């Protein structure tokens, strides 16, 4: 994923840690659309999502020095920040819109292949296919956790399933996802 | 919980879906486990993939502007911006950034333009604070110095008082000691009204002479006490009486003089002499 002929995410994050505003602008330009897509998927509210996006990049600016490439990719760090900010916001605004809309968005059906970045859309396609390969009830649990910010107890309540069952489904779902992502990556590499 | 049980929480933890209590317990385990943190990171990587299939949504231009404005007005995460690194990165970044020039120039001017009023205010505030601090320090320093001087003086005077008390106590003990010898001295023809009493401890040689009604000692002269043993006078201490003719001498009788039977006081040159040369003013009664 870091084969792009541009400055790597890690390099950009190091530059940001040194106070390089250009690097922040570059990282923003690279990921703001995909991160806003994720935040919007969680919040279902565009002004709030944009607000969270801005807050999140300010956090990147202040905390870039915390990023440790030995622990994972820069993208993963950004996604983790974005998600945790979005979920914090979601919990702060409570359940006003959530009750109404969340149930409608459990599926991953609102994904699209519209991306100006061919490679990234290729990756998106890999993940989409991987998600399709996960048994339905496992995928539902993952989706509720990842995109709705629900805890496993909340998911159990939502799905009216025993907590133990939900735990098992989530674990199995993650293990399957990893397996399928690995397979898909290999097949793409071989194919390309 | 056991390590294996914590390990089974990692997949769900990567989705931030653990319930609070489990999450806290896992944090504690991660802090001390050798293998789980790396595995937790790996599961985060898997979870992050779930961000990819979302429809990208281009944020409005205002978000970018607000962000960069906020960044400019906030202090950078690291104050020492390494110029060479920033340049290297700047080139790489330049290809992707449309408003490189304006950003770059803003960045370079940031220290001057944005911070100038702040800097001015800040440096005034800082100068005032430093001046106040300096004054305070100076005050504290001089106060401290004065207190130290005072303390030194007080401890000097205390030491002096202690010495005086010690010496008075010794005097009292000597005067009260049952085995102390007390010898009366009477004035001679040159000082008929004079009289004195010598008390001394034969064991330690410690002696006190108290005299009264002695004529004043002329300039350059002092009275000297003599211990006369076997006809030979041994020199004792020197003293000058006060305006009323009263004098007190604390002395130590030399070993050879402790068996003396006769004691005398003569007027001698101020520095004292090894053998009497001047007139005798006091003399013990022959025993």
Short mmCIF file of C-alpha atoms in Angstrom, two decimals:
data_model
loop_
_atom_site.label_atom_id
_atom_site.label_comp_id
_atom_site.label_asym_id
_atom_site.label_seq_id
_atom_site.Cartn_x
_atom_site.Cartn_y
_atom_site.Cartn_z
CA UNK A 1 0.00 0.00 0.00
CA UNK A 2 3.00 2.25 0.37
CA UNK A 3 4.15 1.69 -3.21
CA UNK A 4 2.79 5.07 -4.22
CA UNK A 5 5.47 7.17 -5.85
CA UNK A 6 4.76 10.06 -3.50
CA UNK A 7 5.98 10.96 -0.04
CA UNK A 8 4.94 8.10 2.21
CA UNK A 9 2.36 8.57 4.96
CA UNK A 10 5.05 7.83 7.50
CA UNK A 11 7.32 10.53 6.10
CA UNK A 12 4.44 12.99 6.09
CA UNK A 13 3.59 12.20 9.70
CA UNK A 14 7.21 12.67 10.74
CA UNK A 15 7.29 16.01 8.92
CA UNK A 16 4.05 17.03 10.69
CA UNK A 17 5.62 16.10 14.00
CA UNK A 18 8.36 18.60 13.15
CA UNK A 19 5.74 21.30 12.56
CA UNK A 20 5.57 21.10 8.78
CA UNK A 21 2.21 22.58 7.76
CA UNK A 22 2.72 21.58 4.14
CA UNK A 23 2.93 17.96 5.17
CA UNK A 24 -0.33 18.30 7.09
CA UNK A 25 -1.98 19.84 4.06
CA UNK A 26 -0.66 17.00 1.90
CA UNK A 27 -1.89 14.33 4.29
CA UNK A 28 -5.25 16.07 4.44
CA UNK A 29 -5.49 16.17 0.66
CA UNK A 30 -4.59 12.50 0.50
CA UNK A 31 -7.07 11.18 3.05
CA UNK A 32 -9.74 13.74 3.88
CA UNK A 33 -12.24 12.30 1.39
CA UNK A 34 -11.96 8.72 2.51
CA UNK A 35 -11.94 9.69 6.17
CA UNK A 36 -14.95 11.94 5.71
CA UNK A 37 -16.69 9.00 4.04
CA UNK A 38 -16.03 6.91 7.13
CA UNK A 39 -16.99 9.66 9.60
CA UNK A 40 -20.14 10.42 7.66
CA UNK A 41 -21.02 6.72 7.65
CA UNK A 42 -20.80 6.81 11.45
CA UNK A 43 -22.47 10.18 12.09
CA UNK A 44 -24.97 10.47 9.21
CA UNK A 45 -24.68 14.24 9.48
CA UNK A 46 -22.52 16.18 7.10
CA UNK A 47 -21.78 19.36 9.13
CA UNK A 48 -20.93 17.29 12.18
CA UNK A 49 -18.83 14.92 10.12
CA UNK A 50 -16.85 17.82 8.65
CA UNK A 51 -16.41 19.25 12.11
CA UNK A 52 -15.07 15.95 13.37
CA UNK A 53 -12.77 15.71 10.35
CA UNK A 54 -11.30 19.11 11.15
CA UNK A 55 -10.89 18.27 14.84
CA UNK A 56 -9.30 15.02 13.91
CA UNK A 57 -6.70 16.64 11.66
CA UNK A 58 -5.94 19.18 14.37
CA UNK A 59 -5.30 16.21 16.61
CA UNK A 60 -2.99 14.80 13.93
CA UNK A 61 -1.14 18.10 13.92
CA UNK A 62 -0.71 18.08 17.69
CA UNK A 63 -0.06 14.41 18.17
CA UNK A 64 1.87 13.34 15.07
CA UNK A 65 4.86 12.66 17.30
CA UNK A 66 2.84 9.86 18.93
CA UNK A 67 2.64 8.00 15.65
CA UNK A 68 4.93 4.98 15.72
CA UNK A 69 5.40 3.30 12.35
CA UNK A 70 6.63 0.18 14.13
CA UNK A 71 3.10 -0.32 15.43
CA UNK A 72 1.22 0.06 12.18
CA UNK A 73 0.58 2.07 9.07
CA UNK A 74 -0.06 5.78 9.08
CA UNK A 75 -3.42 5.14 7.47
CA UNK A 76 -4.42 2.84 10.33
CA UNK A 77 -3.44 5.54 12.81
CA UNK A 78 -5.57 8.10 10.95
CA UNK A 79 -8.53 5.75 10.71
CA UNK A 80 -8.30 4.93 14.41
CA UNK A 81 -8.26 8.64 15.29
CA UNK A 82 -11.13 9.42 12.91
CA UNK A 83 -13.26 6.57 14.17
CA UNK A 84 -12.68 7.27 17.81
CA UNK A 85 -13.48 10.98 17.33
CA UNK A 86 -16.57 10.15 15.33
CA UNK A 87 -17.80 7.65 17.89
CA UNK A 88 -17.15 10.09 20.73
CA UNK A 89 -19.24 12.62 18.84
CA UNK A 90 -21.89 10.04 18.13
CA UNK A 91 -22.18 9.22 21.82
CA UNK A 92 -22.19 12.92 22.69
CA UNK A 93 -25.10 13.71 20.40
CA UNK A 94 -26.77 10.68 21.94
CA UNK A 95 -29.34 8.69 20.18
CA UNK A 96 -31.35 11.42 18.49
CA UNK A 97 -30.66 10.44 14.92
CA UNK A 98 -29.15 7.13 15.67
CA UNK A 99 -32.29 5.34 16.65
CA UNK A 100 -33.94 6.45 13.47
CA UNK A 101 -31.16 5.80 11.03
CA UNK A 102 -28.78 3.24 12.44
CA UNK A 103 -30.90 0.21 11.70
CA UNK A 104 -31.09 1.21 8.06
CA UNK A 105 -27.33 1.30 7.70
CA UNK A 106 -26.31 -2.01 9.08
CA UNK A 107 -25.46 -3.47 5.75
CA UNK A 108 -22.42 -2.41 3.80
CA UNK A 109 -24.68 -1.74 0.89
CA UNK A 110 -23.99 1.96 0.79
CA UNK A 111 -20.46 1.55 -0.44
CA UNK A 112 -19.57 2.75 -3.86
CA UNK A 113 -16.76 2.35 -6.29
CA UNK A 114 -16.51 6.05 -6.93
CA UNK A 115 -12.95 7.00 -6.19
CA UNK A 116 -10.48 9.11 -8.01
CA UNK A 117 -7.70 6.96 -6.69
CA UNK A 118 -7.56 3.79 -8.75
CA UNK A 119 -5.33 1.93 -6.33
CA UNK A 120 -7.43 2.87 -3.34
CA UNK A 121 -10.63 1.84 -5.08
CA UNK A 122 -8.91 -1.42 -5.89
CA UNK A 123 -8.21 -1.85 -2.20
CA UNK A 124 -11.77 -0.85 -1.40
CA UNK A 125 -12.94 -3.55 -3.78
CA UNK A 126 -10.76 -6.10 -1.99
CA UNK A 127 -12.30 -5.21 1.33
CA UNK A 128 -15.78 -5.26 -0.16
CA UNK A 129 -15.20 -8.74 -1.50
CA UNK A 130 -13.76 -9.84 1.81
CA UNK A 131 -16.81 -8.51 3.63
CA UNK A 132 -19.03 -10.38 1.21
CA UNK A 133 -17.23 -13.54 2.11
CA UNK A 134 -18.01 -13.24 5.81
CA UNK A 135 -21.14 -15.06 7.05
CA UNK A 136 -24.05 -12.64 7.30
CA UNK A 137 -24.55 -12.71 11.11
CA UNK A 138 -20.83 -12.17 11.71
CA UNK A 139 -20.71 -9.32 9.22
CA UNK A 140 -23.70 -7.66 10.89
CA UNK A 141 -21.96 -7.67 14.24
CA UNK A 142 -18.77 -6.20 12.74
CA UNK A 143 -20.71 -3.52 10.91
CA UNK A 144 -22.63 -2.53 14.02
CA UNK A 145 -19.39 -2.22 15.96
CA UNK A 146 -17.30 -0.51 13.34
CA UNK A 147 -19.74 1.85 11.71
CA UNK A 148 -22.29 2.37 14.46
CA UNK A 149 -19.86 2.48 17.37
CA UNK A 150 -21.84 -0.06 19.38
CA UNK A 151 -20.20 -2.14 22.10
CA UNK A 152 -20.71 -5.89 22.12
CA UNK A 153 -23.35 -5.59 24.86
CA UNK A 154 -25.21 -3.00 22.80
CA UNK A 155 -24.96 -5.23 19.76
CA UNK A 156 -26.33 -8.17 21.75
CA UNK A 157 -29.25 -6.00 22.77
CA UNK A 158 -29.81 -4.69 19.28
CA UNK A 159 -29.72 -8.14 17.72
CA UNK A 160 -31.52 -9.75 20.66
CA UNK A 161 -28.79 -12.33 20.93
CA UNK A 162 -26.92 -13.61 23.99
CA UNK A 163 -23.71 -11.65 24.69
CA UNK A 164 -21.63 -14.82 24.38
CA UNK A 165 -22.97 -15.46 20.90
CA UNK A 166 -22.18 -11.90 19.82
CA UNK A 167 -18.64 -12.16 21.19
CA UNK A 168 -18.05 -15.34 19.27
CA UNK A 169 -19.51 -13.91 16.07
CA UNK A 170 -17.35 -10.81 16.30
CA UNK A 171 -14.18 -12.79 16.88
CA UNK A 172 -14.98 -15.23 14.11
CA UNK A 173 -15.87 -12.34 11.81
CA UNK A 174 -12.55 -10.61 12.44
CA UNK A 175 -10.59 -13.82 11.95
CA UNK A 176 -12.44 -14.50 8.70
CA UNK A 177 -11.90 -10.91 7.54
CA UNK A 178 -8.18 -11.20 8.12
CA UNK A 179 -8.06 -14.47 6.28
CA UNK A 180 -10.04 -13.19 3.32
CA UNK A 181 -8.09 -9.93 3.12
CA UNK A 182 -4.89 -11.94 3.02
CA UNK A 183 -6.24 -14.14 0.22
CA UNK A 184 -7.56 -11.19 -1.76
CA UNK A 185 -4.28 -9.31 -1.45
CA UNK A 186 -2.40 -12.34 -2.73
CA UNK A 187 -4.76 -12.81 -5.64
CA UNK A 188 -4.47 -9.16 -6.57
CA UNK A 189 -0.68 -9.30 -6.41
CA UNK A 190 -0.64 -12.39 -8.58
CA UNK A 191 -3.14 -10.91 -10.97
CA UNK A 192 -1.38 -7.56 -11.37
CA UNK B 1 -8.25 -13.45 33.68
CA UNK B 2 -5.55 -15.48 32.02
CA UNK B 3 -3.38 -14.44 29.08
CA UNK B 4 -5.40 -16.62 26.68
CA UNK B 5 -8.63 -14.96 27.74
CA UNK B 6 -7.17 -11.50 27.18
CA UNK B 7 -5.89 -12.60 23.82
CA UNK B 8 -9.43 -13.47 22.80
CA UNK B 9 -10.49 -9.88 23.47
CA UNK B 10 -8.05 -8.41 20.95
CA UNK B 11 -10.24 -8.84 17.84
CA UNK B 12 -13.16 -7.04 19.47
CA UNK B 13 -10.85 -4.45 21.03
CA UNK B 14 -9.67 -3.53 17.52
CA UNK B 15 -13.28 -2.59 16.77
CA UNK B 16 -13.44 -0.55 20.02
CA UNK B 17 -16.44 -2.66 20.93
CA UNK B 18 -15.37 -4.04 24.30
CA UNK B 19 -17.56 -3.10 27.22
CA UNK B 20 -15.89 -0.64 29.56
CA UNK B 21 -14.78 -3.07 32.28
CA UNK B 22 -13.24 -5.50 29.80
CA UNK B 23 -11.56 -2.64 27.99
CA UNK B 24 -9.92 -1.42 31.18
CA UNK B 25 -8.82 -4.92 32.16
CA UNK B 26 -7.32 -5.44 28.72
CA UNK B 27 -5.44 -2.11 28.88
CA UNK B 28 -3.85 -3.31 32.10
CA UNK B 29 -2.89 -6.61 30.51
CA UNK B 30 -1.45 -4.88 27.43
CA UNK B 31 0.76 -2.81 29.67
CA UNK B 32 2.48 -5.90 31.03
CA UNK B 33 2.13 -8.53 28.29
CA UNK B 34 5.06 -9.24 25.96
CA UNK B 35 3.06 -10.49 22.98
CA UNK B 36 -0.43 -9.02 23.12
CA UNK B 37 0.42 -5.41 22.21
CA UNK B 38 1.85 -6.43 18.82
CA UNK B 39 -1.15 -8.65 18.19
CA UNK B 40 -3.51 -5.83 19.16
CA UNK B 41 -1.74 -3.59 16.64
CA UNK B 42 -2.11 -6.25 13.96
CA UNK B 43 -5.85 -6.51 14.60
CA UNK B 44 -6.10 -2.71 14.33
CA UNK B 45 -4.60 -3.01 10.86
CA UNK B 46 -7.30 -5.50 9.91
CA UNK B 47 -10.04 -3.31 11.37
CA UNK B 48 -8.73 -0.24 9.53
CA UNK B 49 -9.43 -1.99 6.26
CA UNK B 50 -13.10 -1.54 7.05
CA UNK B 51 -12.64 2.18 6.38
CA UNK B 52 -11.77 1.51 2.75
CA UNK B 53 -15.08 0.45 1.21
CA UNK B 54 -16.80 3.67 2.24
CA UNK B 55 -17.75 6.10 -0.45
CA UNK B 56 -15.16 8.87 -0.31
CA UNK B 57 -16.80 12.23 0.32
CA UNK B 58 -14.89 15.36 -0.59
CA UNK B 59 -15.05 17.81 2.29
CA UNK B 60 -16.00 21.39 1.49
CA UNK B 61 -13.06 23.70 0.92
CA UNK B 62 -13.93 25.59 4.10
CA UNK B 63 -12.84 22.63 6.24
CA UNK B 64 -9.36 22.68 4.79
CA UNK B 65 -9.13 26.45 5.22
CA UNK B 66 -10.31 26.32 8.83
CA UNK B 67 -7.91 23.49 9.59
CA UNK B 68 -4.89 25.25 8.16
CA UNK B 69 -5.90 28.51 9.81
CA UNK B 70 -6.20 26.75 13.15
CA UNK B 71 -2.82 25.12 12.61
CA UNK B 72 -1.20 28.46 11.88
CA UNK B 73 -2.58 30.05 15.01
CA UNK B 74 -1.67 27.11 17.20
CA UNK B 75 1.86 26.48 18.25
CA UNK B 76 3.35 23.64 16.23
CA UNK B 77 3.82 20.32 17.98
CA UNK B 78 7.58 20.77 17.95
CA UNK B 79 8.88 24.29 18.25
CA UNK B 80 12.22 23.76 16.61
CA UNK B 81 11.14 23.31 13.01
CA UNK B 82 14.07 21.65 11.32
CA UNK B 83 14.51 23.76 8.23
CA UNK B 84 16.44 21.29 6.03
CA UNK B 85 13.94 18.49 6.69
CA UNK B 86 11.03 20.79 6.10
CA UNK B 87 12.53 21.72 2.76
CA UNK B 88 13.11 18.15 1.70
CA UNK B 89 9.59 17.25 2.57
CA UNK B 90 8.31 20.44 1.14
CA UNK B 91 9.57 19.42 -2.30
CA UNK B 92 7.91 16.06 -2.11
CA UNK B 93 4.76 17.68 -0.95
CA UNK B 94 4.89 20.49 -3.46
CA UNK B 95 3.89 18.22 -6.31
CA UNK B 96 0.65 17.35 -4.59
CA UNK B 97 -0.31 20.62 -3.05
CA UNK B 98 -2.00 23.27 -5.09
CA UNK B 99 -1.35 26.26 -2.85
CA UNK B 100 2.20 25.46 -2.00
CA UNK B 101 3.44 28.97 -2.50
CA UNK B 102 0.94 30.73 -0.34
CA UNK B 103 1.17 28.06 2.34
CA UNK B 104 4.90 28.06 2.26
CA UNK B 105 5.26 31.79 2.45
CA UNK B 106 2.67 31.92 5.22
CA UNK B 107 4.56 29.29 7.06
CA UNK B 108 7.82 31.13 6.76
CA UNK B 109 6.23 34.34 7.88
CA UNK B 110 4.32 32.72 10.66
CA UNK B 111 6.99 33.40 13.23
CA UNK B 112 7.01 37.07 12.27
CA UNK B 113 3.52 38.05 11.25
CA UNK B 114 1.22 35.88 13.31
CA UNK B 115 3.28 35.90 16.42
CA UNK B 116 4.46 39.48 16.35
CA UNK B 117 1.74 41.05 18.48
CA UNK B 118 1.83 38.00 20.66
CA UNK B 119 5.57 38.15 20.76
CA UNK B 120 5.54 41.82 21.68
CA UNK B 121 2.91 41.32 24.29
CA UNK B 122 4.60 38.14 25.36
CA UNK B 123 8.00 39.73 25.67
CA UNK B 124 6.60 42.68 27.60
CA UNK B 125 4.79 40.31 29.89
CA UNK B 126 7.88 38.20 30.16
CA UNK B 127 10.09 41.25 30.86
CA UNK B 128 7.70 42.39 33.57
CA UNK B 129 7.59 38.93 35.02
CA UNK B 130 11.36 38.61 34.90
CA UNK B 131 11.84 42.05 36.44
CA UNK B 132 9.37 41.18 39.20
CA UNK B 133 11.14 37.92 39.72
CA UNK B 134 14.51 39.65 39.84
CA UNK B 135 13.26 42.17 42.39
CA UNK B 136 11.74 39.42 44.47
CA UNK B 137 14.94 37.42 44.28
CA UNK B 138 17.02 40.45 45.21
CA UNK B 139 14.75 41.15 48.17
CA UNK B 140 14.86 37.56 49.26
CA UNK B 141 18.61 37.50 48.80
CA UNK B 142 19.21 40.62 50.89
CA UNK B 143 16.68 39.46 53.44
CA UNK B 144 18.42 36.18 53.61
CA UNK B 145 21.78 37.89 53.92
CA UNK B 146 20.51 40.16 56.72
CA UNK B 147 19.00 37.21 58.52
CA UNK B 148 22.24 35.30 58.19
CA UNK B 149 24.20 38.23 59.62
CA UNK B 150 21.69 38.54 62.42
CA UNK B 151 21.88 34.86 63.08
CA UNK B 152 25.68 34.97 63.13
CA UNK B 153 25.59 37.88 65.57
CA UNK B 154 23.09 36.14 67.76
CA UNK B 155 25.02 32.93 67.81
CA UNK B 156 28.20 34.91 68.63
CA UNK B 157 26.44 36.61 71.49
CA UNK B 158 24.97 33.30 72.57
CA UNK B 159 28.41 31.73 72.55
CA UNK B 160 29.72 34.68 74.57
CA UNK B 161 26.86 34.38 77.05
CA UNK B 162 27.46 30.68 77.34
CA UNK B 163 31.13 31.31 78.00
CA UNK B 164 30.24 33.89 80.62
CA UNK B 165 27.76 31.56 82.26
CA UNK B 166 30.32 28.80 82.16
CA UNK B 167 32.93 30.97 83.70
CA UNK B 168 30.51 32.31 86.34
CA UNK B 169 29.48 28.77 87.17
CA UNK B 170 33.13 27.80 87.49
CA UNK B 171 33.70 30.85 89.70
CA UNK B 172 30.74 29.95 91.84
CA UNK B 173 31.91 26.37 92.12
CA UNK B 174 35.38 27.53 93.02
CA UNK B 175 34.17 30.01 95.58
CA UNK B 176 31.78 27.43 97.05
CA UNK B 177 34.25 24.54 97.02
CA UNK B 178 34.99 23.37 100.55
CA UNK B 179 38.60 22.60 99.76
CA UNK B 180 39.32 25.94 98.03
CA UNK B 181 41.91 28.07 99.71
CA UNK B 182 40.89 31.61 100.49
CA UNK B 183 43.61 34.10 101.27
CA UNK B 184 43.06 37.66 102.37
CA UNK B 185 45.40 40.39 101.11
CA UNK B 186 45.76 43.71 102.85
CA UNK B 187 46.80 47.06 101.44
CA UNK B 188 50.35 48.22 102.01
CA UNK B 189 51.47 51.71 102.95
CA UNK B 190 51.00 52.84 99.35
CA UNK B 191 47.34 51.75 99.42
CA UNK B 192 46.22 51.54 102.97
CA UNK B 193 42.54 51.21 102.13
CA UNK B 194 43.04 48.49 99.57
CA UNK B 195 42.10 44.92 100.27
CA UNK B 196 41.63 41.71 98.28
CA UNK B 197 40.78 38.10 98.56
CA UNK B 198 42.33 35.36 96.54
CA UNK B 199 40.49 32.08 96.22
CA UNK B 200 42.13 29.18 94.46
CA UNK B 201 41.77 25.50 93.93
CA UNK B 202 45.02 23.80 94.83
CA UNK B 203 44.22 20.81 92.62
CA UNK B 204 43.48 22.70 89.38
CA UNK B 205 45.21 25.97 90.14
CA UNK B 206 42.11 27.90 89.19
CA UNK B 207 42.11 31.23 91.02
CA UNK B 208 40.05 34.37 91.45
CA UNK B 209 41.36 37.56 92.90
CA UNK B 210 38.83 40.17 93.92
CA UNK B 211 40.30 43.51 94.94
CA UNK B 212 38.80 46.78 96.18
CA UNK B 213 39.95 50.34 96.80
CA UNK B 214 43.08 50.05 94.67
CA UNK B 215 44.56 53.29 93.36
CA UNK B 216 44.10 53.63 89.61
CA UNK B 217 46.93 52.14 87.57
CA UNK B 218 48.89 54.90 85.75
CA UNK B 219 49.05 54.74 81.96
CA UNK B 220 51.35 51.97 80.77
CA UNK B 221 51.17 50.23 84.10
CA UNK B 222 49.16 47.29 85.46
CA UNK B 223 48.93 45.40 88.71
CA UNK B 224 50.52 41.97 88.72
CA UNK B 225 49.79 39.09 91.05
CA UNK B 226 52.67 37.07 92.55
CA UNK B 227 52.75 33.65 94.16
CA UNK B 228 55.67 33.43 96.56
CA UNK B 229 56.77 29.90 97.32
CA UNK B 230 60.03 29.24 99.17
CA UNK B 231 60.92 32.92 98.94
CA UNK B 232 60.71 32.91 95.17
CA UNK B 233 57.95 35.00 93.53
CA UNK B 234 56.21 33.33 90.57
CA UNK B 235 54.47 35.70 88.14
CA UNK B 236 50.68 35.68 87.99
CA UNK B 237 48.10 37.55 85.93
CA UNK B 238 47.87 41.26 85.21
CA UNK B 239 44.88 43.50 85.85
CA UNK B 240 43.75 47.10 86.03
CA UNK B 241 41.11 48.25 88.47
CA UNK B 242 38.06 50.19 87.35
CA UNK B 243 37.34 53.82 88.30
CA UNK B 244 36.10 52.78 91.75
CA UNK B 245 39.26 50.81 92.47
CA UNK B 246 37.53 47.46 92.03
CA UNK B 247 39.23 44.63 90.13
CA UNK B 248 38.68 41.03 89.42
CA UNK B 249 41.29 38.66 88.06
CA UNK B 250 40.71 35.15 86.87
CA UNK B 251 43.96 33.31 86.81
CA UNK B 252 45.50 29.91 86.89
CA UNK B 253 48.13 29.37 89.56
CA UNK B 254 51.21 27.60 88.13
CA UNK B 255 51.86 24.19 89.68
CA UNK B 256 54.90 25.45 91.52
CA UNK B 257 52.84 28.26 93.04
CA UNK B 258 50.04 26.15 94.45
CA UNK B 259 51.87 25.56 97.67
CA UNK B 260 52.69 29.23 98.02
CA UNK B 261 52.13 30.77 101.41
CA UNK B 262 52.52 34.37 100.41
CA UNK B 263 50.68 36.34 97.73
CA UNK B 264 51.39 39.85 96.62
CA UNK B 265 50.30 42.45 94.06
CA UNK B 266 52.77 44.96 92.62
CA UNK B 267 52.47 47.73 90.09
CA UNK B 268 54.43 46.77 86.98
CA UNK B 269 54.79 47.71 83.32
CA UNK B 270 51.59 46.88 81.45
CA UNK B 271 53.02 43.79 79.72
CA UNK B 272 54.03 42.19 82.97
CA UNK B 273 57.46 41.14 84.18
CA UNK B 274 59.03 37.79 85.17
CA UNK B 275 60.12 39.11 88.53
CA UNK B 276 58.67 41.99 90.55
CA UNK B 277 60.22 45.41 89.99
CA UNK B 278 57.60 47.89 91.21
CA UNK B 279 56.00 48.90 94.50
CA UNK B 280 53.88 46.40 96.39
CA UNK B 281 50.23 47.33 96.91
CA UNK B 282 48.73 44.18 98.37
CA UNK B 283 50.22 41.45 100.50
CA UNK B 284 48.79 38.39 102.16
CA UNK B 285 49.00 38.09 105.86
CA UNK B 286 51.96 35.98 106.81
CA UNK B 287 50.96 32.53 107.74
#
